[in-house]
XYZ file of N, CA and C in Angstrom:
819
model
N 48.957 75.068 -30.343
C 48.509 73.992 -31.251
C 48.798 72.615 -30.649
N 50.020 72.499 -30.089
C 50.397 71.227 -29.448
C 49.485 70.927 -28.270
N 49.169 72.025 -27.533
C 48.279 71.858 -26.376
C 46.896 71.404 -26.821
N 46.425 72.018 -27.894
C 45.089 71.651 -28.414
C 45.079 70.203 -28.913
N 46.158 69.840 -29.604
C 46.237 68.461 -30.106
C 46.247 67.456 -28.950
N 46.957 67.819 -27.879
C 47.008 66.948 -26.706
C 45.623 66.806 -26.078
N 44.900 67.937 -25.998
C 43.555 67.933 -25.428
C 42.614 67.082 -26.269
N 42.746 67.275 -27.603
C 41.893 66.495 -28.522
C 42.181 65.008 -28.370
N 43.462 64.661 -28.246
C 43.865 63.256 -28.098
C 43.304 62.662 -26.811
N 43.398 63.493 -25.737
C 42.870 63.023 -24.442
C 41.358 62.822 -24.506
N 40.683 63.761 -25.167
C 39.225 63.648 -25.310
C 38.856 62.417 -26.140
N 39.658 62.172 -27.195
C 39.411 61.009 -28.046
C 39.608 59.704 -27.261
N 40.678 59.670 -26.426
C 40.936 58.481 -25.598
C 39.810 58.279 -24.572
N 39.375 59.437 -24.015
C 38.279 59.358 -23.031
C 37.003 58.840 -23.682
N 36.777 59.308 -24.924
C 35.594 58.849 -25.661
C 35.673 57.348 -25.943
N 36.914 56.931 -26.325
C 37.099 55.492 -26.575
C 36.863 54.673 -25.308
N 37.370 55.205 -24.173
C 37.171 54.508 -22.903
C 35.689 54.419 -22.542
N 34.976 55.537 -22.761
C 33.532 55.543 -22.489
C 32.796 54.542 -23.376
N 33.241 54.500 -24.643
C 32.614 53.566 -25.582
C 32.869 52.117 -25.156
N 34.136 51.843 -24.734
C 34.471 50.490 -24.260
C 33.677 50.131 -22.998
N 33.522 51.146 -22.112
C 32.756 50.916 -20.890
C 31.296 50.612 -21.201
N 30.752 51.342 -22.179
C 29.373 51.098 -22.598
C 29.215 49.687 -23.172
N 30.218 49.285 -23.979
C 30.178 47.942 -24.559
C 30.248 46.874 -23.455
N 31.122 47.123 -22.460
C 31.232 46.197 -21.327
C 29.916 46.132 -20.559
N 29.323 47.317 -20.341
C 28.030 47.365 -19.633
C 26.947 46.622 -20.407
N 26.952 46.806 -21.744
C 25.980 46.092 -22.591
C 26.164 44.582 -22.470
N 27.439 44.160 -22.505
C 27.728 42.730 -22.383
C 27.280 42.194 -21.018
N 27.542 42.975 -19.972
C 27.138 42.558 -18.628
C 25.621 42.426 -18.531
N 24.918 43.405 -19.134
C 23.450 43.358 -19.125
C 22.949 42.136 -19.891
N 23.588 41.874 -21.046
C 23.188 40.718 -21.839
C 23.436 39.407 -21.072
N 24.645 39.324 -20.463
C 24.948 38.125 -19.663
C 23.978 37.979 -18.501
N 23.619 39.114 -17.869
C 22.674 39.080 -16.751
C 21.305 38.600 -17.220
N 20.874 39.121 -18.376
C 19.572 38.702 -18.926
C 19.598 37.215 -19.261
N 20.710 36.781 -19.901
C 20.833 35.357 -20.259
C 20.824 34.486 -19.001
N 21.546 34.948 -17.964
C 21.603 34.194 -16.704
C 20.221 34.110 -16.061
N 19.500 35.245 -16.082
C 18.147 35.260 -15.491
C 17.224 34.321 -16.253
N 17.284 34.406 -17.616
C 16.451 33.521 -18.446
C 16.810 32.061 -18.183
N 18.113 31.763 -18.116
C 18.564 30.393 -17.852
C 18.067 29.912 -16.487
N 18.174 30.809 -15.478
C 17.714 30.449 -14.124
C 16.209 30.171 -14.115
N 15.451 31.030 -14.835
C 13.994 30.842 -14.896
C 13.657 29.518 -15.577
N 14.342 29.239 -16.708
C 14.116 27.971 -17.426
C 14.475 26.785 -16.541
N 15.617 26.919 -15.811
C 16.043 25.833 -14.923
C 15.023 25.603 -13.807
N 14.539 26.690 -13.199
C 13.542 26.581 -12.116
C 12.259 25.942 -12.632
N 11.806 26.403 -13.825
C 10.580 25.839 -14.412
C 10.776 24.353 -14.717
N 11.972 24.001 -15.235
C 12.255 22.595 -15.550
C 12.228 21.733 -14.296
N 12.841 22.252 -13.216
C 12.853 21.510 -11.947
C 11.440 21.336 -11.414
N 10.661 22.426 -11.467
C 9.266 22.361 -10.993
C 8.465 21.345 -11.799
N 8.628 21.414 -13.136
C 7.909 20.470 -13.997
C 8.351 19.034 -13.745
N 9.666 18.846 -13.499
C 10.187 17.506 -13.239
C 9.551 16.920 -11.974
N 9.572 17.715 -10.882
C 9.016 17.220 -9.616
C 7.495 17.072 -9.700
N 6.867 17.979 -10.453
C 5.409 17.863 -10.624
C 5.065 16.602 -11.411
N 5.868 16.342 -12.457
C 5.649 15.142 -13.258
C 5.859 13.890 -12.427
N 6.916 13.918 -11.583
C 7.187 12.768 -10.728
C 6.063 12.570 -9.707
N 5.554 13.700 -9.158
C 4.441 13.613 -8.201
C 3.189 13.053 -8.869
N 2.949 13.492 -10.127
C 1.787 12.992 -10.858
C 1.924 11.497 -11.153
N 3.160 11.072 -11.503
C 3.388 9.646 -11.758
C 3.162 8.830 -10.492
N 3.642 9.371 -9.355
C 3.446 8.672 -8.084
C 1.963 8.605 -7.732
N 1.261 9.723 -7.990
C -0.180 9.742 -7.729
C -0.902 8.744 -8.621
N -0.488 8.684 -9.899
C -1.082 7.733 -10.830
C -0.813 6.301 -10.389
N 0.420 6.047 -9.932
C 0.766 4.707 -9.437
C -0.088 4.352 -8.221
N -0.299 5.335 -7.352
C -1.132 5.107 -6.169
C -2.560 4.758 -6.567
N -3.095 5.516 -7.537
C -4.463 5.254 -8.005
C -4.575 3.875 -8.647
N -3.546 3.499 -9.423
C -3.567 2.180 -10.066
C -3.553 1.062 -9.032
N -2.713 1.231 -7.985
C -2.672 0.230 -6.919
C -4.018 0.154 -6.216
N -4.623 1.335 -5.931
C -5.918 1.356 -5.255
C -6.989 0.689 -6.115
N -6.947 0.939 -7.433
C -7.920 0.312 -8.325
C -7.753 -1.198 -8.341
N -6.481 -1.658 -8.423
C -6.237 -3.104 -8.403
C -6.670 -3.699 -7.073
N -6.428 -2.941 -6.016
C -6.811 -3.409 -4.681
C -8.322 -3.517 -4.571
N -9.029 -2.492 -5.061
C -10.492 -2.515 -4.993
C -11.086 -3.647 -5.822
N -10.413 -3.976 -6.952
C -10.915 -5.063 -7.794
C -10.675 -6.433 -7.174
N -9.693 -6.513 -6.268
C -9.348 -7.826 -5.727
C -9.492 -7.865 -4.209
N -10.405 -7.066 -3.674
C -10.605 -7.051 -2.218
C -10.843 -8.471 -1.709
N -11.790 -9.128 -2.310
C -12.060 -10.533 -1.996
C -12.418 -11.217 -3.305
N -11.958 -12.423 -3.463
C -12.278 -13.178 -4.657
C -13.806 -13.249 -4.833
N -14.343 -12.769 -5.970
C -15.802 -12.774 -6.174
C -16.418 -14.159 -6.019
N -15.662 -15.213 -6.362
C -16.189 -16.576 -6.233
C -16.551 -16.887 -4.785
N -15.808 -16.268 -3.856
C -16.103 -16.516 -2.445
C -17.511 -16.061 -2.111
N -17.899 -14.870 -2.577
C -19.231 -14.343 -2.269
C -20.321 -15.243 -2.859
N -20.105 -15.688 -4.100
C -21.096 -16.565 -4.732
C -21.199 -17.895 -3.987
N -20.056 -18.446 -3.608
C -20.071 -19.714 -2.880
C -20.693 -19.563 -1.499
N -20.412 -18.435 -0.832
C -20.998 -18.189 0.491
C -22.519 -18.046 0.378
N -22.976 -17.345 -0.654
C -24.420 -17.206 -0.864
C -25.066 -18.554 -1.165
N -24.354 -19.389 -1.935
C -24.875 -20.727 -2.246
C -25.008 -21.553 -0.967
N -24.013 -21.440 -0.064
C -24.075 -22.176 1.203
C -25.240 -21.683 2.063
N -25.444 -20.362 2.076
C -26.573 -19.795 2.825
C -27.903 -20.236 2.209
N -27.932 -20.332 0.894
C -29.149 -20.776 0.207
C -29.488 -22.222 0.588
N -28.464 -23.068 0.699
C -28.695 -24.457 1.104
C -29.298 -24.534 2.499
N -28.761 -23.719 3.423
C -29.309 -23.700 4.789
C -30.775 -23.255 4.760
N -31.036 -22.241 3.933
C -32.395 -21.697 3.852
C -33.360 -22.732 3.263
N -32.912 -23.462 2.244
C -33.776 -24.461 1.614
C -34.059 -25.636 2.552
N -33.042 -26.001 3.343
C -33.254 -27.087 4.311
C -34.208 -26.654 5.418
N -34.105 -25.377 5.796
C -35.032 -24.822 6.773
C -34.970 -25.449 8.140
N -33.848 -26.066 8.480
C -33.762 -26.773 9.764
C -33.049 -25.971 10.844
N -32.283 -24.982 10.452
C -31.477 -24.261 11.440
C -31.587 -22.756 11.180
N -32.690 -22.170 11.603
C -32.902 -20.740 11.372
C -31.905 -19.849 12.118
N -31.566 -20.151 13.376
C -30.560 -19.318 14.060
C -29.223 -19.289 13.324
N -28.815 -20.442 12.786
C -27.565 -20.516 12.033
C -27.659 -19.661 10.769
N -28.824 -19.710 10.113
C -29.032 -18.923 8.897
C -28.943 -17.434 9.205
N -29.629 -17.001 10.259
C -29.624 -15.582 10.636
C -28.219 -15.135 10.996
N -27.517 -15.970 11.765
C -26.156 -15.646 12.201
C -25.228 -15.458 10.995
N -25.316 -16.373 10.023
C -24.416 -16.303 8.876
C -24.804 -15.209 7.892
N -26.104 -14.933 7.768
C -26.518 -13.800 6.940
C -26.015 -12.494 7.539
N -26.061 -12.400 8.860
C -25.547 -11.206 9.538
C -24.051 -11.057 9.283
N -23.316 -12.167 9.398
C -21.872 -12.138 9.140
C -21.588 -11.736 7.691
N -22.405 -12.264 6.771
C -22.219 -11.948 5.353
C -22.453 -10.461 5.089
N -23.513 -9.900 5.656
C -23.820 -8.487 5.434
C -22.736 -7.588 6.035
N -22.233 -7.967 7.225
C -21.162 -7.178 7.845
C -19.879 -7.249 7.025
N -19.609 -8.430 6.484
C -18.416 -8.598 5.654
C -18.512 -7.722 4.404
N -19.679 -7.711 3.780
C -19.891 -6.883 2.596
C -19.693 -5.405 2.934
N -20.268 -4.967 4.046
C -20.166 -3.560 4.433
C -18.715 -3.175 4.716
N -18.002 -4.027 5.464
C -16.609 -3.727 5.787
C -15.728 -3.736 4.547
N -16.043 -4.612 3.589
C -15.284 -4.648 2.340
C -15.445 -3.342 1.575
N -16.679 -2.831 1.526
C -16.940 -1.559 0.844
C -16.304 -0.396 1.597
N -16.399 -0.415 2.913
C -15.819 0.665 3.715
C -14.301 0.717 3.579
N -13.681 -0.439 3.386
C -12.218 -0.478 3.283
C -11.723 0.240 2.031
N -12.633 0.474 1.055
C -12.254 1.219 -0.147
C -11.981 2.686 0.185
N -12.546 3.168 1.299
C -12.398 4.571 1.681
C -11.393 4.765 2.813
N -11.144 3.712 3.590
C -10.229 3.814 4.720
C -8.966 3.004 4.446
N -7.846 3.699 4.322
C -6.590 3.008 4.054
C -6.118 2.218 5.266
N -6.411 2.739 6.472
C -5.989 2.077 7.702
C -7.197 1.804 8.604
N -7.137 0.684 9.311
C -8.131 0.384 10.335
C -7.406 -0.176 11.559
N -8.101 -0.222 12.685
C -7.474 -0.750 13.893
C -7.334 -2.269 13.800
N -6.416 -2.805 14.591
C -6.252 -4.266 14.640
C -7.565 -4.908 15.067
N -8.261 -4.278 15.981
C -9.541 -4.814 16.470
C -10.532 -4.978 15.326
N -10.624 -3.946 14.459
C -11.553 -4.007 13.324
C -11.110 -5.055 12.300
N -9.800 -5.178 12.103
C -9.294 -6.183 11.165
C -9.621 -7.594 11.650
N -9.487 -7.830 12.951
C -9.818 -9.140 13.515
C -11.309 -9.412 13.380
N -12.125 -8.378 13.621
C -13.578 -8.531 13.463
C -13.927 -8.899 12.029
N -13.260 -8.228 11.069
C -13.478 -8.530 9.653
C -13.071 -9.970 9.332
N -11.892 -10.391 9.831
C -11.418 -11.749 9.581
C -12.345 -12.791 10.199
N -12.914 -12.476 11.356
C -13.865 -13.401 11.992
C -15.053 -13.675 11.073
N -15.622 -12.605 10.519
C -16.768 -12.775 9.606
C -16.350 -13.595 8.380
N -15.186 -13.262 7.833
C -14.699 -13.955 6.641
C -14.451 -15.438 6.926
N -13.752 -15.726 8.026
C -13.397 -17.109 8.354
C -14.626 -17.946 8.708
N -15.591 -17.357 9.379
C -16.810 -18.105 9.711
C -17.607 -18.475 8.467
N -17.620 -17.573 7.494
C -18.295 -17.899 6.231
C -17.504 -18.948 5.446
N -16.183 -18.893 5.540
C -15.373 -19.936 4.900
C -15.630 -21.290 5.565
N -15.773 -21.295 6.876
C -16.075 -22.546 7.589
C -17.446 -23.089 7.188
N -18.365 -22.167 6.896
C -19.691 -22.584 6.422
C -19.560 -23.306 5.078
N -18.701 -22.792 4.214
C -18.472 -23.413 2.902
C -17.684 -24.702 3.020
N -16.633 -24.672 3.828
C -15.707 -25.803 3.923
C -16.168 -26.874 4.916
N -17.271 -26.617 5.582
C -17.895 -27.609 6.484
C -16.904 -28.141 7.526
N -16.258 -27.222 8.224
C -15.399 -27.611 9.338
C -14.098 -28.283 8.962
N -13.585 -28.022 7.766
C -12.342 -28.670 7.347
C -11.116 -28.069 8.033
N -11.304 -26.926 8.688
C -10.178 -26.313 9.395
C -10.718 -25.537 10.600
N -9.810 -25.152 11.470
C -10.132 -24.253 12.573
C -9.075 -23.160 12.632
N -9.393 -22.072 13.319
C -8.433 -20.970 13.389
C -8.347 -20.429 14.807
N -7.182 -19.845 15.115
C -6.956 -19.286 16.451
C -6.137 -18.007 16.325
N -6.419 -17.065 17.240
C -5.619 -15.843 17.330
C -4.748 -15.894 18.579
N -3.563 -15.311 18.474
C -2.709 -15.087 19.645
C -2.335 -13.610 19.642
N -2.724 -12.908 20.710
C -2.479 -11.463 20.791
C -1.827 -11.159 22.130
N -0.644 -10.567 22.099
C 0.037 -10.243 23.354
C -0.759 -9.186 24.117
N -0.729 -9.276 25.438
C -1.594 -8.435 26.275
C -1.269 -6.947 26.161
N 0.006 -6.599 25.892
C 0.370 -5.172 25.838
C 0.008 -4.503 24.515
N -0.556 -5.267 23.593
C -0.916 -4.716 22.284
C -2.254 -3.972 22.382
N -2.242 -2.677 22.059
C -3.457 -1.860 22.101
C -4.202 -2.008 20.770
N -5.008 -3.051 20.675
C -5.633 -3.374 19.389
C -6.672 -2.336 18.962
N -7.191 -1.534 19.901
C -8.162 -0.504 19.540
C -7.480 0.739 18.962
N -6.195 0.933 19.287
C -5.499 2.158 18.907
C -4.479 1.963 17.784
N -3.872 0.788 17.715
C -2.840 0.552 16.698
C -3.503 0.270 15.352
N -3.028 0.964 14.313
C -3.638 0.884 12.991
C -2.751 0.087 12.026
N -3.413 -0.652 11.144
C -2.722 -1.394 10.086
C -3.472 -1.170 8.772
N -2.839 -1.406 7.625
C -3.550 -1.256 6.343
C -4.790 -2.149 6.293
N -5.908 -1.580 5.836
C -7.174 -2.308 5.806
C -7.091 -3.539 4.913
N -7.642 -4.640 5.381
C -7.716 -5.900 4.627
C -6.350 -6.397 4.179
N -5.326 -6.104 4.957
C -3.979 -6.547 4.596
C -3.816 -8.054 4.758
N -4.471 -8.623 5.748
C -4.259 -10.037 6.078
C -5.139 -10.976 5.261
N -6.264 -10.486 4.773
C -7.249 -11.347 4.110
C -6.684 -12.145 2.921
N -5.864 -11.531 2.021
C -5.337 -12.330 0.898
C -4.485 -13.516 1.346
N -3.695 -13.329 2.423
C -2.849 -14.420 2.915
C -3.696 -15.508 3.577
N -4.736 -15.079 4.299
C -5.654 -16.041 4.915
C -6.399 -16.816 3.830
N -6.815 -16.107 2.788
C -7.522 -16.753 1.674
C -6.632 -17.787 0.990
N -5.356 -17.443 0.779
C -4.428 -18.398 0.161
C -4.287 -19.665 0.989
N -4.196 -19.487 2.315
C -4.061 -20.648 3.201
C -5.277 -21.562 3.088
N -6.475 -20.969 3.036
C -7.709 -21.766 3.008
C -7.938 -22.399 1.633
N -7.846 -21.559 0.590
C -8.200 -22.028 -0.754
C -7.140 -22.935 -1.368
N -5.891 -22.765 -0.976
C -4.813 -23.542 -1.585
C -4.134 -24.476 -0.586
N -3.845 -23.954 0.620
C -3.214 -24.809 1.619
C -4.117 -25.927 2.098
N -5.421 -25.593 2.311
C -6.383 -26.578 2.813
C -7.279 -27.133 1.698
N -6.834 -27.009 0.464
C -7.673 -27.382 -0.683
C -8.165 -28.827 -0.615
N -7.283 -29.728 -0.224
C -7.653 -31.149 -0.208
C -8.075 -31.630 1.189
N -8.187 -30.702 2.147
C -8.512 -31.085 3.513
C -10.023 -31.253 3.687
N -10.404 -32.318 4.402
C -11.793 -32.445 4.857
C -11.887 -32.191 6.357
N -10.735 -32.233 7.025
C -10.661 -31.920 8.450
C -9.184 -31.750 8.825
N -8.947 -31.222 10.010
C -7.584 -31.157 10.524
C -6.786 -29.929 10.151
N -7.359 -29.029 9.356
C -6.638 -27.806 9.008
C -6.550 -26.870 10.210
N -5.398 -26.243 10.375
C -5.221 -25.330 11.507
C -4.559 -24.043 11.014
N -5.227 -22.918 11.281
C -4.734 -21.602 10.885
C -4.473 -20.793 12.151
N -3.227 -20.360 12.325
C -2.847 -19.592 13.509
C -2.459 -18.178 13.080
N -3.091 -17.187 13.700
C -2.811 -15.781 13.385
C -2.280 -15.129 14.654
N -1.035 -14.686 14.597
C -0.333 -14.226 15.795
C 0.043 -12.744 15.652
N -0.268 -11.959 16.699
C 0.086 -10.543 16.743
C 1.046 -10.329 17.918
N 2.213 -9.751 17.629
C 3.151 -9.484 18.716
C 3.997 -8.264 18.387
N 4.660 -7.748 19.412
C 5.527 -6.591 19.249
C 6.980 -7.033 19.219
N 7.753 -6.360 18.368
C 9.198 -6.614 18.308
C 9.886 -5.249 18.229
N 10.211 -4.697 19.386
C 10.763 -3.344 19.428
C 9.701 -2.338 19.016
N 9.990 -1.562 17.977
C 9.038 -0.562 17.473
C 8.182 -1.115 16.338
N 8.279 -2.404 16.102
C 7.543 -3.022 14.997
C 6.426 -3.933 15.500
N 5.404 -4.044 14.673
C 4.332 -5.013 14.887
C 4.590 -6.184 13.946
N 4.664 -7.376 14.490
C 4.910 -8.570 13.669
C 3.643 -9.430 13.687
N 3.108 -9.695 12.504
C 1.906 -10.526 12.360
C 2.302 -11.786 11.600
N 2.011 -12.936 12.185
C 2.348 -14.214 11.555
C 1.070 -14.975 11.234
N 0.973 -15.444 9.991
C -0.149 -16.277 9.559
C 0.431 -17.651 9.236
N 0.073 -18.635 10.044
C 0.711 -19.949 9.988
C -0.349 -21.007 9.687
N -0.097 -21.859 8.687
C -1.042 -22.944 8.401
C -0.295 -24.265 8.289
N -1.024 -25.352 8.453
C -0.430 -26.691 8.337
C -0.874 -27.389 7.051
N -1.192 -26.572 6.040
C -1.650 -27.130 4.772
C -0.504 -27.466 3.837
N -0.794 -27.437 2.540
C 0.236 -27.716 1.532
C 1.281 -26.617 1.566
N 2.545 -26.983 1.449
C 3.619 -25.994 1.440
C 3.657 -25.223 0.134
N 4.542 -24.258 0.057
C 4.640 -23.403 -1.138
C 4.927 -24.226 -2.385
N 5.840 -25.193 -2.284
C 6.213 -26.009 -3.442
C 5.019 -26.796 -3.962
N 4.245 -27.396 -3.044
C 3.079 -28.181 -3.462
C 2.016 -27.289 -4.079
N 1.846 -26.076 -3.543
C 0.865 -25.147 -4.115
C 1.225 -24.817 -5.558
N 2.515 -24.558 -5.795
C 2.954 -24.204 -7.149
C 2.742 -25.356 -8.121
N 2.896 -26.567 -7.630
C 2.747 -27.730 -8.505
C 1.281 -28.048 -8.801
N 0.388 -27.773 -7.842
C -1.005 -28.200 -7.986
C -1.967 -27.092 -8.364
N -1.580 -25.821 -8.209
C -2.514 -24.722 -8.431
C -1.990 -23.733 -9.461
N -2.937 -23.024 -10.059
C -2.580 -21.891 -10.906
C -2.187 -20.743 -9.977
N -0.929 -20.261 -10.042
C -0.466 -19.273 -9.077
C -0.883 -17.839 -9.404
N -1.729 -17.637 -10.422
C -2.058 -16.281 -10.865
C -2.645 -15.437 -9.751
N -3.652 -16.004 -9.054
C -4.317 -15.229 -8.011
C -3.363 -14.930 -6.860
N -2.546 -15.931 -6.490
C -1.595 -15.739 -5.395
C -0.602 -14.639 -5.761
N -0.051 -14.698 -6.973
C 0.938 -13.715 -7.410
C 0.334 -12.323 -7.438
N -0.912 -12.216 -7.937
C -1.559 -10.909 -8.026
C -1.766 -10.309 -6.640
N -2.264 -11.113 -5.712
C -2.488 -10.636 -4.341
C -1.170 -10.241 -3.688
N -0.117 -11.033 -3.928
C 1.194 -10.738 -3.355
C 1.751 -9.436 -3.916
N 1.625 -9.232 -5.236
C 2.150 -8.023 -5.857
C 1.400 -6.786 -5.382
N 0.074 -6.895 -5.259
C -0.709 -5.758 -4.775
C -0.303 -5.394 -3.355
N -0.087 -6.409 -2.516
C 0.345 -6.153 -1.137
C 1.714 -5.480 -1.124
N 2.626 -5.932 -1.986
C 3.951 -5.298 -2.086
C 3.809 -3.838 -2.488
N 2.948 -3.573 -3.490
C 2.748 -2.195 -3.956
C 2.161 -1.329 -2.842
N 1.196 -1.872 -2.120
C 0.580 -1.111 -1.016
C 1.620 -0.736 0.033
N 2.414 -1.707 0.445
C 3.413 -1.453 1.483
C 4.494 -0.493 0.985
N 4.848 -0.600 -0.303
C 5.834 0.325 -0.874
C 5.332 1.760 -0.800
N 4.063 1.977 -1.179
C 3.497 3.326 -1.148
C 3.341 3.834 0.283
N 2.960 2.955 1.199
C 2.838 3.346 2.607
C 4.210 3.723 3.156
N 5.236 2.932 2.823
C 6.601 3.243 3.267
C 7.049 4.611 2.767
N 6.732 4.888 1.500
C 7.169 6.141 0.892
C 6.393 7.335 1.446
N 5.101 7.152 1.660
C 4.259 8.257 2.133
C 4.524 8.588 3.589
N 4.597 7.572 4.434
C 4.739 7.784 5.875
C 6.185 7.707 6.361
N 7.130 7.467 5.437
C 8.547 7.354 5.808
C 8.764 6.269 6.870
N 8.212 5.089 6.597
C 8.338 3.959 7.528
C 8.903 2.760 6.762
N 9.120 1.674 7.476
C 9.601 0.437 6.861
C 8.650 -0.696 7.193
N 8.192 -1.374 6.175
C 7.316 -2.532 6.380
C 7.538 -3.511 5.236
N 7.140 -4.751 5.450
C 7.316 -5.773 4.420
C 6.792 -7.109 4.903
N 6.934 -8.124 4.050
C 6.480 -9.468 4.432
C 7.340 -10.504 3.724
N 7.298 -11.721 4.249
C 8.042 -12.816 3.619
C 7.286 -14.121 3.832
N 7.472 -15.042 2.880
C 6.906 -16.383 2.978
C 7.977 -17.335 3.498
N 7.578 -18.217 4.380
C 8.489 -19.240 4.904
C 7.848 -20.602 4.669
N 8.489 -21.433 3.864
C 7.988 -22.786 3.615
C 8.439 -23.685 4.763
N 7.480 -24.254 5.473
C 7.807 -25.083 6.647
C 8.225 -26.497 6.259
N 8.170 -26.794 4.968
C 8.616 -28.080 4.411
C 7.797 -29.265 4.951
N 7.831 -29.486 6.283
C 7.120 -30.662 6.809
C 5.618 -30.540 6.566
N 5.065 -29.353 6.747
C 3.635 -29.150 6.501
C 3.307 -27.674 6.652
N 2.868 -27.077 5.567
C 2.333 -25.732 5.671
C 3.272 -24.599 5.320
N 2.702 -23.387 5.446
C 3.393 -22.156 5.091
C 3.224 -21.138 6.210
N 4.239 -20.344 6.396
C 4.158 -19.247 7.362
C 4.406 -17.933 6.624
N 3.510 -16.962 6.842
C 3.697 -15.613 6.301
C 3.994 -14.694 7.479
N 5.067 -13.940 7.355
C 5.456 -13.034 8.439
C 5.469 -11.602 7.921
N 4.580 -10.785 8.489
C 4.496 -9.375 8.104
C 5.110 -8.521 9.203
N 5.942 -7.573 8.803
C 6.540 -6.628 9.747
C 6.048 -5.227 9.400
N 5.370 -4.592 10.361
C 4.781 -3.273 10.151
C 5.222 -2.330 11.258
N 5.251 -1.026 10.983
C 5.540 -0.080 12.062
C 4.338 0.010 13.004
N 4.593 0.311 14.252
C 3.496 0.517 15.203
C 2.967 1.934 14.990
N 1.777 2.041 14.386
C 1.164 3.330 14.081
C -0.116 3.490 14.897
N -0.222 4.589 15.597
C -1.426 4.875 16.373
C -2.346 5.813 15.593
N -3.604 5.851 15.972
C -4.608 6.647 15.261
C -4.156 8.092 15.071
N -3.656 8.713 16.152
C -3.308 10.133 16.103
C -2.075 10.417 15.244
N -1.324 9.376 14.866
C -0.117 9.566 14.064
C -0.411 9.570 12.559
N -1.594 9.137 12.180
C -1.918 9.043 10.750
C -2.482 10.375 10.259
N -2.167 10.753 9.001
C -2.585 12.059 8.463
C -4.078 12.311 8.537
N -4.902 11.288 8.190
C -6.344 11.504 8.133
C -6.990 11.432 9.497
N -6.198 11.144 10.555
C -6.743 11.124 11.897
C -6.338 12.379 12.657
């Protein structure tokens, strides 16, 4: 009887141990399921977070591109350039000049539209675009200023790429605001040089300084163009993992200098090339 009672007790203890083990196993399974569910929720949350951030960045990029497309060139410039061409046509005295400027106008229009599709262009193409723009401005301003380029010989202007129409807003500011009261004597210097691994572009004018511009002009257009350029360079820096920027320097005695610092990017280094 004692032996049987001992056996029964041992069996009862074994049963209790098995029951406790089953409970432990159930708890482990539950914890494992909870951990898996938590991990899945965490992974989905991380994916959604990064996807949301990517979508916001994409939206910001689209907004910058839309603002850029709306302000490629001040629309008043096109109307004024057409009015100047119309005057030449009505006078009918200089047909070669009319043909030359109409050609420049059509090329400027085409390049402006093309720049909506090409984020980067070569320095050579940018200079060609600026030539058309500046010659039409000279047609409007009747020789109130002149312009010059300085390009170091080692600069491969056919291969090195810069953001399309990056310089035009700064050139426009110099002409429309710096040379606003000029009838002659305006000088615009556009300089391209290398500084280590960077391309430095300087736009220098002898017109009204920054302080005088703020006092005499509505700064809305200048601020908008400056902000769009900042946004463009910020997105380019983030996308290509590079560093670029610009700064204004008030020369005080006469004029303003804009200094842009860009990475030296070749055609084959850009994603779409």
